[in-house]
PDB file of C-alpha atoms in Angstrom:
ATOM      1  CA  UNK U 161      35.203  85.756  44.426  1.00  0.00           C
ATOM      2  CA  UNK U 162      32.097  86.376  46.520  1.00  0.00           C
ATOM      3  CA  UNK U 163      28.585  85.035  45.660  1.00  0.00           C
ATOM      4  CA  UNK U 164      27.318  88.091  44.040  1.00  0.00           C
ATOM      5  CA  UNK U 165      30.083  88.021  41.612  1.00  0.00           C
ATOM      6  CA  UNK U 166      29.471  84.535  40.988  1.00  0.00           C
ATOM      7  CA  UNK U 167      25.943  85.130  39.859  1.00  0.00           C
ATOM      8  CA  UNK U 168      27.069  88.115  37.816  1.00  0.00           C
ATOM      9  CA  UNK U 169      29.569  85.902  36.093  1.00  0.00           C
ATOM     10  CA  UNK U 170      26.995  83.273  35.310  1.00  0.00           C
ATOM     11  CA  UNK U 171      24.852  85.944  33.939  1.00  0.00           C
ATOM     12  CA  UNK U 172      27.710  87.410  31.698  1.00  0.00           C
ATOM     13  CA  UNK U 173      28.303  83.958  30.473  1.00  0.00           C
ATOM     14  CA  UNK U 174      24.756  83.416  29.596  1.00  0.00           C
ATOM     15  CA  UNK U 175      24.598  86.720  27.742  1.00  0.00           C
ATOM     16  CA  UNK U 176      27.745  85.919  25.963  1.00  0.00           C
ATOM     17  CA  UNK U 177      26.595  82.398  24.904  1.00  0.00           C
ATOM     18  CA  UNK U 178      23.215  84.113  23.836  1.00  0.00           C
ATOM     19  CA  UNK U 179      24.974  86.564  21.836  1.00  0.00           C
ATOM     20  CA  UNK U 180      27.113  84.104  20.043  1.00  0.00           C
ATOM     21  CA  UNK U 181      24.307  81.990  19.309  1.00  0.00           C
ATOM     22  CA  UNK U 182      22.051  84.864  17.837  1.00  0.00           C
ATOM     23  CA  UNK U 183      25.049  85.921  15.471  1.00  0.00           C
ATOM     24  CA  UNK U 184      26.235  82.671  14.340  1.00  0.00           C
ATOM     25  CA  UNK U 185      23.246  80.402  13.983  1.00  0.00           C
ATOM     26  CA  UNK U 186      21.452  80.603  10.608  1.00  0.00           C
ATOM     27  CA  UNK U 187      18.059  79.112  11.799  1.00  0.00           C
ATOM     28  CA  UNK U 188      15.516  81.829  12.847  1.00  0.00           C
ATOM     29  CA  UNK U 189      14.309  79.770  15.783  1.00  0.00           C
ATOM     30  CA  UNK U 190      17.797  79.546  17.300  1.00  0.00           C
ATOM     31  CA  UNK U 191      18.463  83.187  16.882  1.00  0.00           C
ATOM     32  CA  UNK U 192      15.255  83.693  18.722  1.00  0.00           C
ATOM     33  CA  UNK U 193      16.419  81.232  21.500  1.00  0.00           C
ATOM     34  CA  UNK U 194      19.603  83.306  21.680  1.00  0.00           C
ATOM     35  CA  UNK U 195      17.782  86.357  22.320  1.00  0.00           C
ATOM     36  CA  UNK U 196      15.728  84.673  25.033  1.00  0.00           C
ATOM     37  CA  UNK U 197      18.943  83.747  26.732  1.00  0.00           C
ATOM     38  CA  UNK U 198      20.073  87.248  26.697  1.00  0.00           C
ATOM     39  CA  UNK U 199      16.814  88.441  28.331  1.00  0.00           C
ATOM     40  CA  UNK U 200      17.140  85.635  30.961  1.00  0.00           C
ATOM     41  CA  UNK U 201      20.568  86.671  31.919  1.00  0.00           C
ATOM     42  CA  UNK U 202      19.415  90.247  32.510  1.00  0.00           C
ATOM     43  CA  UNK U 203      16.731  88.930  34.579  1.00  0.00           C
ATOM     44  CA  UNK U 204      19.360  87.037  36.686  1.00  0.00           C
ATOM     45  CA  UNK U 205      21.370  90.168  37.093  1.00  0.00           C
ATOM     46  CA  UNK U 206      18.259  91.934  38.479  1.00  0.00           C
ATOM     47  CA  UNK U 207      17.499  89.253  40.851  1.00  0.00           C
ATOM     48  CA  UNK U 208      21.048  89.160  42.144  1.00  0.00           C
ATOM     49  CA  UNK U 209      21.322  92.876  42.596  1.00  0.00           C
ATOM     50  CA  UNK U 210      17.944  92.848  44.288  1.00  0.00           C
ATOM     51  CA  UNK U 211      19.249  90.252  46.792  1.00  0.00           C
ATOM     52  CA  UNK U 212      22.557  91.875  47.472  1.00  0.00           C
ATOM     53  CA  UNK U 213      21.171  95.509  47.324  1.00  0.00           C
ATOM     54  CA  UNK U 214      20.415  97.913  49.986  1.00  0.00           C
ATOM     55  CA  UNK U 215      16.817  97.591  50.291  1.00  0.00           C
ATOM     56  CA  UNK U 216      15.564  94.064  49.449  1.00  0.00           C
ATOM     57  CA  UNK U 217      12.313  94.763  51.206  1.00  0.00           C
ATOM     58  CA  UNK U 218      11.211  97.262  48.567  1.00  0.00           C
ATOM     59  CA  UNK U 219      10.825  94.330  45.849  1.00  0.00           C
ATOM     60  CA  UNK U 220      12.081  96.477  43.019  1.00  0.00           C
ATOM     61  CA  UNK U 221      14.226  93.789  41.362  1.00  0.00           C
ATOM     62  CA  UNK U 222      11.295  91.025  41.674  1.00  0.00           C
ATOM     63  CA  UNK U 223       8.756  93.400  40.349  1.00  0.00           C
ATOM     64  CA  UNK U 224      11.084  94.224  37.328  1.00  0.00           C
ATOM     65  CA  UNK U 225      11.759  90.686  36.599  1.00  0.00           C
ATOM     66  CA  UNK U 226       8.009  89.697  36.818  1.00  0.00           C
ATOM     67  CA  UNK U 227       7.371  92.294  34.162  1.00  0.00           C
ATOM     68  CA  UNK U 228      10.204  91.341  32.025  1.00  0.00           C
ATOM     69  CA  UNK U 229       9.085  87.705  32.157  1.00  0.00           C
ATOM     70  CA  UNK U 230       5.684  88.625  30.811  1.00  0.00           C
ATOM     71  CA  UNK U 231       7.080  90.847  28.117  1.00  0.00           C
ATOM     72  CA  UNK U 232       9.483  88.098  27.030  1.00  0.00           C
ATOM     73  CA  UNK U 233       6.610  85.741  26.736  1.00  0.00           C
ATOM     74  CA  UNK U 234       4.664  88.028  24.585  1.00  0.00           C
ATOM     75  CA  UNK U 235       7.867  88.613  22.641  1.00  0.00           C
ATOM     76  CA  UNK U 236       8.313  84.982  22.160  1.00  0.00           C
ATOM     77  CA  UNK U 237       4.696  84.299  21.045  1.00  0.00           C
ATOM     78  CA  UNK U 238       4.653  87.087  18.387  1.00  0.00           C
ATOM     79  CA  UNK U 239       8.335  86.091  17.159  1.00  0.00           C
ATOM     80  CA  UNK U 240       7.197  82.579  16.824  1.00  0.00           C
ATOM     81  CA  UNK U 241       4.074  83.441  14.981  1.00  0.00           C
ATOM     82  CA  UNK U 242       6.181  85.812  12.597  1.00  0.00           C
ATOM     83  CA  UNK U 243       8.614  82.610  12.035  1.00  0.00           C
ATOM     84  CA  UNK U 244       5.664  80.409  11.075  1.00  0.00           C
ATOM     85  CA  UNK U 245       4.198  83.207   8.852  1.00  0.00           C
ATOM     86  CA  UNK U 246       7.578  83.667   7.107  1.00  0.00           C
ATOM     87  CA  UNK U 247       8.178  80.033   6.702  1.00  0.00           C
ATOM     88  CA  UNK U 248       4.775  79.656   5.097  1.00  0.00           C
ATOM     89  CA  UNK U 249       6.058  82.224   2.422  1.00  0.00           C
ATOM     90  CA  UNK U 250       9.605  81.144   1.938  1.00  0.00           C
ATOM     91  CA  UNK U 251       9.530  77.565   2.801  1.00  0.00           C
ATOM     92  CA  UNK U 252      12.623  77.937   4.683  1.00  0.00           C
ATOM     93  CA  UNK U 253      13.893  78.912   8.361  1.00  0.00           C
ATOM     94  CA  UNK U 254      17.403  79.821   7.196  1.00  0.00           C
ATOM     95  CA  UNK U 255      18.076  83.388   7.560  1.00  0.00           C
ATOM     96  CA  UNK U 256      20.482  83.598   4.688  1.00  0.00           C
ATOM     97  CA  UNK U 257      17.634  82.698   2.242  1.00  0.00           C
ATOM     98  CA  UNK U 258      15.352  85.328   3.646  1.00  0.00           C
ATOM     99  CA  UNK U 259      16.883  88.163   1.840  1.00  0.00           C
ATOM    100  CA  UNK U 260      14.106  90.311   0.367  1.00  0.00           C
ATOM    101  CA  UNK U 261      11.434  92.360   2.238  1.00  0.00           C
ATOM    102  CA  UNK U 262       8.859  92.420  -0.409  1.00  0.00           C
ATOM    103  CA  UNK U 263       9.165  88.521  -1.247  1.00  0.00           C
TER     104      UNK U 263
ATOM    105  CA  UNK Q 273      31.319  79.980  47.037  1.00  0.00           C
ATOM    106  CA  UNK Q 274      29.026  77.025  47.723  1.00  0.00           C
ATOM    107  CA  UNK Q 275      29.062  73.654  46.082  1.00  0.00           C
ATOM    108  CA  UNK Q 276      25.302  73.915  45.367  1.00  0.00           C
ATOM    109  CA  UNK Q 277      25.671  77.167  43.467  1.00  0.00           C
ATOM    110  CA  UNK Q 278      28.694  75.855  41.484  1.00  0.00           C
ATOM    111  CA  UNK Q 279      26.507  72.815  40.322  1.00  0.00           C
ATOM    112  CA  UNK Q 280      23.618  74.628  39.518  1.00  0.00           C
ATOM    113  CA  UNK Q 281      25.646  77.578  37.545  1.00  0.00           C
ATOM    114  CA  UNK Q 282      27.402  74.465  35.768  1.00  0.00           C
ATOM    115  CA  UNK Q 283      24.168  72.948  34.563  1.00  0.00           C
ATOM    116  CA  UNK Q 284      22.818  76.141  33.515  1.00  0.00           C
ATOM    117  CA  UNK Q 285      25.841  77.245  31.637  1.00  0.00           C
ATOM    118  CA  UNK Q 286      26.356  73.819  29.977  1.00  0.00           C
ATOM    119  CA  UNK Q 287      22.651  73.700  29.005  1.00  0.00           C
ATOM    120  CA  UNK Q 288      22.865  77.290  27.344  1.00  0.00           C
ATOM    121  CA  UNK Q 289      26.134  76.223  25.308  1.00  0.00           C
ATOM    122  CA  UNK Q 290      24.453  73.117  24.229  1.00  0.00           C
ATOM    123  CA  UNK Q 291      21.517  74.856  23.201  1.00  0.00           C
ATOM    124  CA  UNK Q 292      23.452  77.220  20.946  1.00  0.00           C
ATOM    125  CA  UNK Q 293      25.899  74.770  19.523  1.00  0.00           C
ATOM    126  CA  UNK Q 294      24.039  71.398  18.857  1.00  0.00           C
ATOM    127  CA  UNK Q 295      22.939  70.536  15.351  1.00  0.00           C
ATOM    128  CA  UNK Q 296      19.670  68.834  15.944  1.00  0.00           C
ATOM    129  CA  UNK Q 297      16.966  71.637  16.678  1.00  0.00           C
ATOM    130  CA  UNK Q 298      14.947  69.444  19.041  1.00  0.00           C
ATOM    131  CA  UNK Q 299      17.930  68.784  21.108  1.00  0.00           C
ATOM    132  CA  UNK Q 300      18.679  72.480  21.147  1.00  0.00           C
ATOM    133  CA  UNK Q 301      15.238  72.919  22.614  1.00  0.00           C
ATOM    134  CA  UNK Q 302      15.674  70.276  25.166  1.00  0.00           C
ATOM    135  CA  UNK Q 303      19.055  71.829  26.285  1.00  0.00           C
ATOM    136  CA  UNK Q 304      17.330  75.238  26.323  1.00  0.00           C
ATOM    137  CA  UNK Q 305      14.783  73.784  28.795  1.00  0.00           C
ATOM    138  CA  UNK Q 306      17.661  72.490  31.096  1.00  0.00           C
ATOM    139  CA  UNK Q 307      19.301  76.021  30.985  1.00  0.00           C
ATOM    140  CA  UNK Q 308      15.827  77.666  31.885  1.00  0.00           C
ATOM    141  CA  UNK Q 309      15.435  75.071  34.757  1.00  0.00           C
ATOM    142  CA  UNK Q 310      18.885  75.923  35.977  1.00  0.00           C
ATOM    143  CA  UNK Q 311      18.103  79.689  35.984  1.00  0.00           C
ATOM    144  CA  UNK Q 312      14.813  78.922  38.261  1.00  0.00           C
ATOM    145  CA  UNK Q 313      16.989  77.091  40.512  1.00  0.00           C
ATOM    146  CA  UNK Q 314      19.222  80.059  40.725  1.00  0.00           C
ATOM    147  CA  UNK Q 315      16.363  82.185  41.440  1.00  0.00           C
ATOM    148  CA  UNK Q 316      15.118  79.983  44.134  1.00  0.00           C
ATOM    149  CA  UNK Q 317      18.711  80.096  45.760  1.00  0.00           C
ATOM    150  CA  UNK Q 318      18.483  83.765  45.661  1.00  0.00           C
ATOM    151  CA  UNK Q 319      15.221  83.798  47.737  1.00  0.00           C
ATOM    152  CA  UNK Q 320      12.949  84.825  45.049  1.00  0.00           C
ATOM    153  CA  UNK Q 321      10.520  82.075  45.221  1.00  0.00           C
ATOM    154  CA  UNK Q 322       7.636  83.935  43.215  1.00  0.00           C
ATOM    155  CA  UNK Q 323      10.124  84.516  40.347  1.00  0.00           C
ATOM    156  CA  UNK Q 324      11.723  81.121  40.335  1.00  0.00           C
ATOM    157  CA  UNK Q 325       8.164  79.376  39.965  1.00  0.00           C
ATOM    158  CA  UNK Q 326       7.003  81.965  37.437  1.00  0.00           C
ATOM    159  CA  UNK Q 327      10.133  81.297  35.505  1.00  0.00           C
ATOM    160  CA  UNK Q 328       9.409  77.577  35.567  1.00  0.00           C
ATOM    161  CA  UNK Q 329       5.696  78.156  34.451  1.00  0.00           C
ATOM    162  CA  UNK Q 330       6.414  80.818  31.859  1.00  0.00           C
ATOM    163  CA  UNK Q 331       9.780  79.523  30.215  1.00  0.00           C
ATOM    164  CA  UNK Q 332       9.631  75.620  30.750  1.00  0.00           C
ATOM    165  CA  UNK Q 333       5.900  75.581  30.349  1.00  0.00           C
ATOM    166  CA  UNK Q 334       5.153  77.940  27.635  1.00  0.00           C
ATOM    167  CA  UNK Q 335       8.060  79.242  25.830  1.00  0.00           C
ATOM    168  CA  UNK Q 336       9.826  75.919  25.459  1.00  0.00           C
ATOM    169  CA  UNK Q 337       6.735  74.256  24.262  1.00  0.00           C
ATOM    170  CA  UNK Q 338       6.215  77.204  21.745  1.00  0.00           C
ATOM    171  CA  UNK Q 339       9.701  76.655  20.297  1.00  0.00           C
ATOM    172  CA  UNK Q 340       9.261  73.056  20.100  1.00  0.00           C
ATOM    173  CA  UNK Q 341       5.975  73.640  18.184  1.00  0.00           C
ATOM    174  CA  UNK Q 342       7.613  76.219  15.930  1.00  0.00           C
ATOM    175  CA  UNK Q 343      10.372  73.629  15.212  1.00  0.00           C
ATOM    176  CA  UNK Q 344       7.874  70.855  14.294  1.00  0.00           C
ATOM    177  CA  UNK Q 345       5.700  73.403  12.318  1.00  0.00           C
ATOM    178  CA  UNK Q 346       8.441  74.494  10.197  1.00  0.00           C
ATOM    179  CA  UNK Q 347       9.687  70.822   9.697  1.00  0.00           C
ATOM    180  CA  UNK Q 348      13.149  72.019  10.044  1.00  0.00           C
ATOM    181  CA  UNK Q 349      14.357  69.259  12.577  1.00  0.00           C
ATOM    182  CA  UNK Q 350      16.736  68.046   9.797  1.00  0.00           C
ATOM    183  CA  UNK Q 351      20.184  69.462  10.889  1.00  0.00           C
ATOM    184  CA  UNK Q 352      21.503  72.681   9.185  1.00  0.00           C
ATOM    185  CA  UNK Q 353      23.064  72.129   5.863  1.00  0.00           C
ATOM    186  CA  UNK Q 354      26.972  72.072   5.880  1.00  0.00           C
ATOM    187  CA  UNK Q 355      27.162  74.505   2.984  1.00  0.00           C
ATOM    188  CA  UNK Q 356      25.173  77.322   4.795  1.00  0.00           C
ATOM    189  CA  UNK Q 357      27.483  76.848   7.827  1.00  0.00           C
ATOM    190  CA  UNK Q 358      30.679  76.679   5.688  1.00  0.00           C
ATOM    191  CA  UNK Q 359      29.872  79.923   3.798  1.00  0.00           C
ATOM    192  CA  UNK Q 360      29.955  81.965   6.937  1.00  0.00           C
ATOM    193  CA  UNK Q 361      32.862  80.550   8.667  1.00  0.00           C
ATOM    194  CA  UNK Q 362      34.796  83.657   9.085  1.00  0.00           C
ATOM    195  CA  UNK Q 363      31.622  85.577  10.073  1.00  0.00           C
ATOM    196  CA  UNK Q 364      31.030  82.931  12.746  1.00  0.00           C
ATOM    197  CA  UNK Q 365      34.521  83.235  14.253  1.00  0.00           C
ATOM    198  CA  UNK Q 366      34.069  86.861  14.251  1.00  0.00           C
ATOM    199  CA  UNK Q 367      30.770  86.572  16.237  1.00  0.00           C
ATOM    200  CA  UNK Q 368      32.152  84.162  18.757  1.00  0.00           C
ATOM    201  CA  UNK Q 369      35.127  86.480  19.108  1.00  0.00           C
ATOM    202  CA  UNK Q 370      32.759  89.571  19.722  1.00  0.00           C
ATOM    203  CA  UNK Q 371      30.764  87.421  22.230  1.00  0.00           C
ATOM    204  CA  UNK Q 372      33.968  86.364  24.019  1.00  0.00           C
ATOM    205  CA  UNK Q 373      35.020  90.002  24.109  1.00  0.00           C
ATOM    206  CA  UNK Q 374      31.753  90.966  25.810  1.00  0.00           C
ATOM    207  CA  UNK Q 375      32.190  88.208  28.277  1.00  0.00           C
ATOM    208  CA  UNK Q 376      35.675  89.113  29.195  1.00  0.00           C
ATOM    209  CA  UNK Q 377      34.983  92.839  29.529  1.00  0.00           C
ATOM    210  CA  UNK Q 378      31.858  92.047  31.759  1.00  0.00           C
ATOM    211  CA  UNK Q 379      33.741  89.471  33.974  1.00  0.00           C
ATOM    212  CA  UNK Q 380      36.679  91.815  34.353  1.00  0.00           C
ATOM    213  CA  UNK Q 381      34.527  94.675  35.502  1.00  0.00           C
ATOM    214  CA  UNK Q 382      32.533  92.406  37.895  1.00  0.00           C
ATOM    215  CA  UNK Q 383      35.741  90.903  39.503  1.00  0.00           C
ATOM    216  CA  UNK Q 384      37.458  94.271  39.930  1.00  0.00           C
ATOM    217  CA  UNK Q 385      34.507  96.299  40.776  1.00  0.00           C
ATOM    218  CA  UNK Q 386      33.613  97.427  44.280  1.00  0.00           C
ATOM    219  CA  UNK Q 387      31.078  94.483  44.706  1.00  0.00           C
ATOM    220  CA  UNK Q 388      33.465  92.133  46.261  1.00  0.00           C
ATOM    221  CA  UNK Q 389      32.739  93.144  49.873  1.00  0.00           C
ATOM    222  CA  UNK Q 390      28.915  93.141  49.362  1.00  0.00           C
ATOM    223  CA  UNK Q 391      27.037  90.632  51.609  1.00  0.00           C
ATOM    224  CA  UNK Q 392      23.650  89.664  51.484  1.00  0.00           C
ATOM    225  CA  UNK Q 393      21.128  91.622  53.703  1.00  0.00           C
ATOM    226  CA  UNK Q 394      18.588  89.780  55.889  1.00  0.00           C
ATOM    227  CA  UNK Q 395      16.076  88.332  53.537  1.00  0.00           C
ATOM    228  CA  UNK Q 396      12.810  90.198  54.159  1.00  0.00           C
ATOM    229  CA  UNK Q 397       9.630  88.284  54.421  1.00  0.00           C
ATOM    230  CA  UNK Q 398       8.372  88.375  50.735  1.00  0.00           C
ATOM    231  CA  UNK Q 399       5.309  86.376  50.696  1.00  0.00           C
ATOM    232  CA  UNK Q 400       3.170  86.277  47.410  1.00  0.00           C
ATOM    233  CA  UNK Q 401       0.588  88.597  49.370  1.00  0.00           C
ATOM    234  CA  UNK Q 402       3.202  91.330  49.564  1.00  0.00           C
ATOM    235  CA  UNK Q 403       4.046  91.042  45.719  1.00  0.00           C
ATOM    236  CA  UNK Q 404       0.252  91.101  45.159  1.00  0.00           C
ATOM    237  CA  UNK Q 405      -0.178  94.356  47.289  1.00  0.00           C
ATOM    238  CA  UNK Q 406       2.901  95.863  45.695  1.00  0.00           C
ATOM    239  CA  UNK Q 407       1.357  95.036  42.230  1.00  0.00           C
ATOM    240  CA  UNK Q 408      -2.095  96.580  43.206  1.00  0.00           C
ATOM    241  CA  UNK Q 409      -0.585  99.791  44.740  1.00  0.00           C
ATOM    242  CA  UNK Q 410       2.784 101.057  43.459  1.00  0.00           C
ATOM    243  CA  UNK Q 411       2.986  99.066  40.216  1.00  0.00           C
ATOM    244  CA  UNK Q 412      -0.629  99.189  39.167  1.00  0.00           C
ATOM    245  CA  UNK Q 413       0.161 101.385  36.065  1.00  0.00           C
ATOM    246  CA  UNK Q 414       2.875  98.790  34.649  1.00  0.00           C
ATOM    247  CA  UNK Q 415       0.347  95.989  35.653  1.00  0.00           C
ATOM    248  CA  UNK Q 416      -2.276  97.547  33.415  1.00  0.00           C
ATOM    249  CA  UNK Q 417       0.036  98.305  30.452  1.00  0.00           C
ATOM    250  CA  UNK Q 418       1.152  94.663  30.701  1.00  0.00           C
ATOM    251  CA  UNK Q 419      -2.377  93.296  30.502  1.00  0.00           C
ATOM    252  CA  UNK Q 420      -2.872  95.526  27.490  1.00  0.00           C
ATOM    253  CA  UNK Q 421       0.422  94.274  25.820  1.00  0.00           C
ATOM    254  CA  UNK Q 422      -0.382  90.760  26.477  1.00  0.00           C
ATOM    255  CA  UNK Q 423      -3.866  91.073  24.935  1.00  0.00           C
ATOM    256  CA  UNK Q 424      -2.436  92.957  21.987  1.00  0.00           C
ATOM    257  CA  UNK Q 425       0.423  90.119  21.577  1.00  0.00           C
ATOM    258  CA  UNK Q 426      -2.410  87.383  21.798  1.00  0.00           C
ATOM    259  CA  UNK Q 427      -4.297  89.030  18.991  1.00  0.00           C
ATOM    260  CA  UNK Q 428      -1.280  89.970  17.096  1.00  0.00           C
ATOM    261  CA  UNK Q 429       0.084  86.451  17.118  1.00  0.00           C
ATOM    262  CA  UNK Q 430      -3.097  84.813  15.990  1.00  0.00           C
ATOM    263  CA  UNK Q 431      -3.347  87.376  13.184  1.00  0.00           C
ATOM    264  CA  UNK Q 432       0.227  87.025  11.979  1.00  0.00           C
ATOM    265  CA  UNK Q 433       0.089  83.112  12.066  1.00  0.00           C
ATOM    266  CA  UNK Q 434      -3.252  82.934  10.205  1.00  0.00           C
ATOM    267  CA  UNK Q 435      -2.978  81.540   6.636  1.00  0.00           C
ATOM    268  CA  UNK Q 436      -2.539  84.383   4.106  1.00  0.00           C
ATOM    269  CA  UNK Q 437      -5.229  83.225   1.785  1.00  0.00           C
ATOM    270  CA  UNK Q 438      -7.999  83.614   4.271  1.00  0.00           C
ATOM    271  CA  UNK Q 439     -10.611  83.970   1.880  1.00  0.00           C
ATOM    272  CA  UNK Q 440     -10.237  80.661   0.116  1.00  0.00           C
ATOM    273  CA  UNK Q 441      -9.840  78.782   3.513  1.00  0.00           C
ATOM    274  CA  UNK Q 442     -13.114  80.441   4.644  1.00  0.00           C
ATOM    275  CA  UNK Q 443     -14.760  79.134   1.503  1.00  0.00           C
ATOM    276  CA  UNK Q 444     -13.318  75.717   2.352  1.00  0.00           C
ATOM    277  CA  UNK Q 445     -14.395  75.760   5.760  1.00  0.00           C
ATOM    278  CA  UNK Q 446     -18.003  76.714   4.913  1.00  0.00           C
ATOM    279  CA  UNK Q 447     -18.119  73.921   2.228  1.00  0.00           C
ATOM    280  CA  UNK Q 448     -16.991  71.674   4.860  1.00  0.00           C
ATOM    281  CA  UNK Q 449     -19.451  73.063   7.405  1.00  0.00           C
ATOM    282  CA  UNK Q 450     -22.161  72.560   4.852  1.00  0.00           C
ATOM    283  CA  UNK Q 451     -21.047  69.138   3.871  1.00  0.00           C
ATOM    284  CA  UNK Q 452     -20.629  67.820   7.414  1.00  0.00           C
ATOM    285  CA  UNK Q 453     -24.295  67.616   8.374  1.00  0.00           C
ATOM    286  CA  UNK Q 454     -25.154  65.330   5.634  1.00  0.00           C
ATOM    287  CA  UNK Q 455     -22.073  63.100   6.343  1.00  0.00           C
ATOM    288  CA  UNK Q 456     -23.202  62.893   9.763  1.00  0.00           C
ATOM    289  CA  UNK Q 457     -26.729  61.879   8.633  1.00  0.00           C
ATOM    290  CA  UNK Q 458     -25.082  59.313   6.551  1.00  0.00           C
ATOM    291  CA  UNK Q 459     -23.064  57.953   9.417  1.00  0.00           C
ATOM    292  CA  UNK Q 460     -26.465  57.767  11.395  1.00  0.00           C
ATOM    293  CA  UNK Q 461     -27.943  55.838   8.667  1.00  0.00           C
ATOM    294  CA  UNK Q 462     -25.125  53.491   8.601  1.00  0.00           C
ATOM    295  CA  UNK Q 463     -25.632  52.896  12.388  1.00  0.00           C
TER     296      UNK Q 463
END
C-alpha cells in the first residue's frame, strides 16, 4: 500500500462515516456535520491527487479545494440559519418530527 | 507508510467516528474539531500549506464555532431520546450497511487500481504569492463568483435566521429605543 492509497483510504473512510452519520442520526445539526465530513473527504482526495499527479506546479487541486472550502463555509452558514429558523417554528431539532412543509 | 501519517490518519478517523456516534451534541462538536484538525495536518503533510491553514481558519475557527452556537441556540444539548432512536433501528442498520458498502467498494477500487506505483513528484515552490497570482489571472472568474456567493450567503443567512414576527419586534425595539433615553437620564439623576 503506497502513501497515495493511504490518503485515499482515509478519505473513503471519512466519506463512509459522514454518510452513515447523515443517514442514521436524527438531529439536524448532526446531519449537517455528516455532510461537512463528506465534503472534507472530497477535499482530501483533491489534495492527494494534486500532490501525486503529473503536474503539481499547475496548482489545480489546491485551487479547487480553496473554492470548495469557501463554498462549504457558505453552505454551513445558510444551513445553520435554516436550522435555527426551523427550530423556532417546530421547537425541535429531530428530523422525524419535521414532517410537513407548510407547518 | 510512515508512522506520522498513520497517527494523523488514526486521529482523524477516530474523531470523525466519535463525532458521528456520540450521544452528547457538544461532545460531537468537539470530536468534529479533532477530525478537522487531523485533516489540516494531512494537508500540511501533503505540502499544501495554504489549504492546511485555510482549513484551520475556516473549519476549526468558523464552522465548528457555528455548529456549537447552533447547538446552544437550539438548546438540544440533552441526549437524543431513546424512543426516537429505537424506532428506526432497522433503518439505522441499513444506513450503516450502505455506508460500509460504499467504503468497501471505494477501498477495493483504490487498492486494486493502477495508482500503486505512483510516486510523488518533486514538490514545486508553491508560495502564497503564486496562489495569489493564479487567483488573479487564471481563476479570476471563479473568484468573483465566490465573492458574490459569499455575499449572498451572508445576507441570506441573516434574513433566514431573523425572527418571523419582525413587525412586532420592530415595535418593541422602537419602544425600547424611546424608553432608553429617559432611563439613561434617570440613571444620571441617580448619580
